[in-house]
Coordinates of C-alpha atoms in Angstrom, one line a residue:
M288 CA 28.6 -6.1 14.5
W289 CA 27.6 -2.5 14.3
T290 CA 30.0 -0.2 13.1
G291 CA 29.3 3.2 10.8
V292 CA 27.0 6.3 11.7
F293 CA 24.4 6.1 13.7
P294 CA 21.7 8.4 13.2
A295 CA 20.1 9.8 17.0
V296 CA 17.0 11.2 15.2
T297 CA 15.0 13.3 15.7
T298 CA 11.1 12.7 16.9
K299 CA 8.7 14.8 14.3
F300 CA 5.3 16.2 15.3
T301 CA 2.7 17.8 13.4
A302 CA 1.0 20.9 14.9
D303 CA -1.7 19.5 17.0
D304 CA 1.7 17.6 18.6
R305 CA 1.3 13.6 17.1
L306 CA 3.2 11.7 15.1
D307 CA 4.4 13.0 11.5
H308 CA 5.3 9.8 10.0
A309 CA 5.0 10.7 6.5
E310 CA 7.7 14.3 7.8
M311 CA 10.6 11.4 9.7
E312 CA 9.8 8.6 6.5
R313 CA 11.5 12.2 4.8
C314 CA 14.2 12.8 6.8
F315 CA 14.9 9.2 7.7
G316 CA 15.6 8.5 4.6
L317 CA 18.1 11.9 4.1
Q318 CA 20.2 9.9 5.9
M319 CA 20.1 6.6 4.5
E320 CA 20.8 8.6 0.9
A321 CA 23.5 9.7 2.7
G322 CA 25.1 6.5 3.7
C323 CA 24.4 6.2 6.9
D324 CA 24.8 3.0 8.2
G325 CA 22.1 2.4 11.4
I326 CA 19.0 4.9 13.5
I327 CA 19.0 4.7 16.5
V328 CA 15.3 6.3 17.8
C329 CA 14.0 7.7 21.0
G330 CA 17.0 8.7 22.7
S331 CA 17.8 12.0 24.1
L332 CA 17.4 14.2 20.5
G333 CA 14.7 11.8 20.0
E334 CA 12.6 13.2 23.2
G335 CA 12.2 9.3 24.1
P336 CA 11.1 10.4 27.6
M337 CA 8.5 12.3 26.6
L338 CA 6.8 9.8 24.1
S339 CA 4.7 6.9 25.1
P340 CA 5.5 3.0 25.1
D341 CA 2.6 3.3 22.2
E342 CA 4.8 6.3 20.3
K343 CA 8.1 4.6 20.7
I344 CA 7.0 1.4 19.0
D345 CA 5.3 3.1 16.3
V346 CA 8.6 5.2 15.5
L347 CA 10.3 2.4 15.3
K348 CA 8.2 0.7 13.0
T349 CA 8.6 4.2 10.8
A350 CA 12.2 4.0 10.7
Q351 CA 12.8 -0.1 9.9
K352 CA 10.5 1.2 6.7
V353 CA 13.1 3.4 6.1
A354 CA 16.3 1.5 7.0
G355 CA 15.6 -1.5 4.6
K356 CA 18.4 -4.2 5.7
K357 CA 20.5 -1.7 7.5
P358 CA 20.4 -1.6 12.3
V359 CA 17.4 -0.1 13.8
L360 CA 17.5 0.2 17.3
L361 CA 15.4 1.6 19.8
T362 CA 16.1 3.4 23.1
V363 CA 15.6 2.3 26.0
N364 CA 15.6 5.6 28.8
E365 CA 12.6 4.7 30.8
A366 CA 13.1 6.1 34.9
G367 CA 12.1 2.3 36.0
T368 CA 13.9 -1.5 35.7
R369 CA 10.4 -2.5 34.8
E370 CA 9.0 -0.3 32.3
A371 CA 12.4 -0.8 30.3
A372 CA 12.4 -4.7 30.6
A373 CA 8.6 -3.8 29.5
I374 CA 9.6 -1.6 26.1
A375 CA 12.5 -4.2 25.2
R376 CA 10.3 -6.9 25.5
R377 CA 7.7 -5.1 23.1
A378 CA 11.2 -4.1 20.6
A379 CA 11.9 -7.5 20.4
R380 CA 8.6 -8.5 19.0
E381 CA 8.4 -5.3 17.2
G382 CA 11.7 -7.3 15.3
A383 CA 14.0 -4.1 16.2
D384 CA 17.3 -5.0 15.6
G385 CA 19.2 -3.6 19.1
L386 CA 19.0 -1.9 22.1
M387 CA 19.8 1.5 23.2
V388 CA 19.7 0.8 26.7
V389 CA 20.3 3.6 29.0
P390 CA 20.7 3.4 33.5
S391 CA 17.4 5.4 34.7
P392 CA 17.6 8.6 34.0
I393 CA 15.4 9.4 37.1
Y394 CA 16.6 7.2 39.9
H395 CA 21.0 8.0 39.9
T396 CA 22.3 4.5 40.0
N397 CA 25.4 3.1 41.6
A398 CA 27.4 0.0 40.6
E399 CA 25.6 -2.3 41.7
E400 CA 21.7 -1.4 40.7
T401 CA 23.4 0.1 37.2
V402 CA 24.7 -3.4 35.9
A403 CA 21.7 -5.0 37.6
A404 CA 19.2 -3.1 35.8
L405 CA 21.8 -3.4 32.4
R406 CA 21.6 -6.9 32.7
A407 CA 17.1 -6.7 33.9
V408 CA 16.7 -5.3 30.5
A409 CA 19.0 -7.4 28.0
E410 CA 17.7 -11.0 29.4
A411 CA 14.2 -9.3 29.0
G412 CA 14.8 -7.8 25.2
D413 CA 16.9 -10.5 24.4
L414 CA 18.7 -8.3 22.0
P415 CA 22.3 -7.2 21.3
V416 CA 22.1 -3.9 23.7
M417 CA 24.5 -1.1 23.2
I418 CA 25.3 0.0 26.7
Y419 CA 24.9 4.5 27.0
S420 CA 27.2 5.4 29.4
N421 CA 26.6 9.3 29.4
R422 CA 27.8 10.6 32.7
L423 CA 27.4 14.0 32.6
A424 CA 23.8 13.9 31.3
Y425 CA 22.3 11.2 33.6
R426 CA 24.6 11.1 36.2
V427 CA 25.3 7.8 36.0
D428 CA 28.9 6.4 34.6
V429 CA 29.2 2.6 33.3
T430 CA 32.5 2.9 34.1
V431 CA 34.6 0.2 32.0
D432 CA 35.2 -1.9 35.6
Q433 CA 31.5 -2.4 34.7
M434 CA 31.8 -3.1 31.4
E435 CA 33.9 -6.2 31.8
E436 CA 31.5 -7.2 34.5
L437 CA 28.8 -7.1 31.8
A438 CA 31.5 -9.0 29.5
S439 CA 29.9 -11.9 30.0
D440 CA 26.8 -11.6 28.2
K441 CA 26.8 -11.6 24.4
R442 CA 24.1 -9.8 24.7
F443 CA 25.9 -6.4 25.7
V444 CA 27.9 -5.8 22.4
A445 CA 28.3 -1.9 21.9
I446 CA 29.4 0.6 23.6
K447 CA 28.4 4.4 23.5
E448 CA 31.2 6.3 25.2
S449 CA 29.6 9.7 26.6
S450 CA 31.8 10.7 29.4
D451 CA 33.2 13.7 27.4
D452 CA 36.6 12.6 28.7
I453 CA 38.5 11.6 25.3
R454 CA 40.6 9.5 27.4
R455 CA 38.1 6.4 28.4
S456 CA 37.9 5.5 24.9
T457 CA 41.6 4.4 25.1
E458 CA 40.4 2.6 28.5
I459 CA 38.3 0.4 27.5
V460 CA 40.3 -0.6 24.2
N461 CA 43.3 -1.2 27.0
R462 CA 40.9 -3.2 29.0
L463 CA 38.7 -5.0 26.9
G464 CA 40.6 -4.8 23.6
D465 CA 37.8 -4.9 20.8
R466 CA 34.9 -6.8 23.2
Y467 CA 32.9 -4.0 22.5
D468 CA 32.3 -1.8 19.5
L469 CA 33.3 1.2 20.3
F470 CA 30.8 4.5 19.8
T471 CA 31.2 8.0 20.0
G472 CA 28.3 9.6 21.4
V473 CA 29.6 13.4 21.8
D474 CA 29.5 15.2 18.0
N475 CA 32.5 17.8 19.4
L476 CA 34.2 15.1 20.0
A477 CA 33.9 12.3 17.3
F478 CA 37.0 13.5 15.0
E479 CA 39.3 12.9 18.3
A480 CA 37.4 9.5 19.1
L481 CA 38.0 7.8 15.6
S482 CA 41.4 9.1 15.8
V483 CA 42.3 6.3 19.2
G484 CA 39.9 3.5 18.2
A485 CA 36.1 4.2 17.7
I486 CA 34.6 2.5 15.4
G487 CA 31.1 4.2 15.2
W488 CA 29.5 7.7 15.7
V489 CA 26.0 8.1 17.2
A490 CA 25.2 10.9 15.6
G491 CA 23.4 14.2 16.8
L492 CA 23.4 17.0 14.1
V493 CA 23.6 14.6 11.1
T494 CA 20.3 14.8 10.9
A495 CA 20.7 18.3 9.6
F496 CA 24.3 17.2 8.3
P497 CA 24.3 13.7 7.0
R498 CA 26.6 13.8 4.2
E499 CA 29.1 15.6 6.3
T500 CA 28.8 13.6 8.8
V501 CA 29.3 10.5 6.8
A502 CA 32.4 12.2 4.7
I503 CA 34.1 12.3 8.6
F504 CA 33.8 8.9 9.4
Q505 CA 34.8 7.3 5.8
L506 CA 37.2 9.7 5.3
M507 CA 39.2 8.6 8.8
K508 CA 38.4 4.3 8.2
Q509 CA 40.0 5.5 4.6
G510 CA 43.1 6.8 6.8
R511 CA 42.6 10.2 5.3
R512 CA 43.0 12.2 8.3
E513 CA 43.0 15.6 7.1
E514 CA 40.4 15.7 4.6
A515 CA 38.9 14.6 7.7
L516 CA 39.8 17.1 9.7
A517 CA 39.6 20.2 7.2
I518 CA 35.4 18.9 7.5
Y519 CA 35.6 19.1 10.9
R520 CA 36.9 22.2 11.5
W521 CA 34.1 23.4 9.6
F522 CA 31.9 21.0 11.3
R523 CA 33.1 22.1 14.7
P524 CA 30.8 25.3 15.9
L525 CA 27.5 23.4 14.5
L526 CA 28.7 20.0 16.7
D527 CA 29.1 22.4 19.5
L528 CA 25.0 22.5 19.9
D529 CA 24.7 19.3 20.5
V530 CA 26.6 19.8 24.2
S531 CA 23.7 21.6 25.6
T532 CA 20.4 21.3 27.7
Y533 CA 19.1 23.1 24.3
L534 CA 20.2 19.9 22.2
V535 CA 16.9 19.1 20.9
Q536 CA 16.1 22.3 20.0
N537 CA 19.2 23.5 18.8
I538 CA 19.1 20.8 16.3
K539 CA 16.0 20.7 15.6
L540 CA 16.3 24.5 14.2
A541 CA 19.7 23.3 11.8
E542 CA 16.7 20.6 10.2
V543 CA 14.6 24.0 9.7
L544 CA 17.9 26.0 7.8
A545 CA 19.4 22.8 6.4
I546 CA 16.9 19.8 5.4
D547 CA 13.8 22.9 5.0
T548 CA 11.8 20.6 8.1
N549 CA 10.2 22.4 11.1
D550 CA 11.3 22.9 15.0
R551 CA 8.3 21.6 17.0
V552 CA 9.1 19.5 20.1
R553 CA 7.1 18.5 22.9
M554 CA 5.9 20.0 25.7
P555 CA 7.5 21.3 28.6
R556 CA 10.2 22.1 25.3
Q557 CA 9.8 24.6 23.4
P558 CA 11.4 26.5 20.5
L559 CA 14.3 28.5 20.7
S560 CA 12.9 31.7 20.8
G561 CA 14.9 35.9 20.7
E562 CA 18.1 36.0 21.0
R563 CA 19.5 32.4 22.1
R564 CA 17.3 32.0 18.6
K565 CA 19.5 34.7 16.9
A566 CA 22.7 33.4 18.2
V567 CA 22.2 29.3 16.8
E568 CA 20.9 30.7 13.6
K569 CA 23.6 32.9 13.3
I570 CA 26.1 30.0 14.0
I571 CA 24.0 27.7 11.7
R572 CA 23.4 30.0 8.6
E573 CA 27.1 30.9 8.9
A574 CA 28.0 27.4 8.4
L575 CA 25.6 26.7 5.6
A576 CA 27.2 29.9 3.9
A577 CA 30.9 28.6 4.2
R578 CA 29.6 24.3 3.4
P579 CA 32.2 22.7 2.3
Q580 CA 32.9 20.1 -1.4
L581 CA 33.0 16.8 -0.3
P582 CA 35.7 15.1 -1.6
S583 CA 34.9 12.2 -3.0
L584 CA 35.0 8.6 -0.8
Q585 CA 35.1 5.5 -3.9
T586 CA 38.5 5.1 -3.5
S587 CA 41.8 7.4 -1.4
P588 CA 43.9 9.4 -3.5
L589 CA 46.7 6.4 -2.9
T590 CA 44.4 4.2 -4.3
A591 CA 43.7 6.6 -6.9
D592 CA 47.5 6.8 -7.9
R593 CA 48.8 3.5 -8.2
L594 CA 45.3 3.4 -10.0
V595 CA 46.8 5.3 -12.8
A596 CA 50.4 4.1 -12.8
A597 CA 48.9 0.7 -13.4
E598 CA 47.4 1.9 -16.5

């Protein structure tokens, strides 16, 4: 059902801490122009836990306006299942194409509680669901056993695999085949995950570098592994910025330098400053200075050779 590059977009704020819809439209538009396949709003990178329910729905509507026919998913990351179910129902009423659901980031559920909470949200929204499994950030692991238990409900259609263990992707495929659309959710494991069966990438640095992200995915899809790997190796220092307590500030600073936007965040976060900002800015500027020329993604070299031979 879902495949390709789905940016976990940032939420843009005005100087007085309101939603900046005009800037979000511009930034989301860059993702679509680069060939991204969908949008996920209000996740960790989108500062979802810092947004009110009304603000989440407003961001969803802005993304829908830009995405056209491409899917827009709302992240459900509320602390309580009651609140999670409520936002899922609202998202459905507003025409969301699906939900990315995080088990409570506050209460660390056990296996039984995790499955029950995911089912409750899916039933409330009655939309396709991407299960977000991230045991490092949220200390709740949606295991392969739990994925198998949920597989009887057709509303669960995809997995965002963020366990930080590349072996998990193969375990999912070995156990469940193509039952779920398998997405990688860790930027600096994306090439590895795409190599072992992931068909999608919920990406972070894509918000600043959309064309490079899409190029890696498309080249891998076309079997042009070495070309994808060359871009990935250049990209890797930037992708490491996604795996950090400061991922929001890191990536928003990358957006400042790469797409000329702002790095406003909502408190208690604050923009990077001092030596930390200097260090991150150095990584970004060095990458920009060495930015690779991207190959054509229209046809593979093998296809082009065959076309020439036929002529």
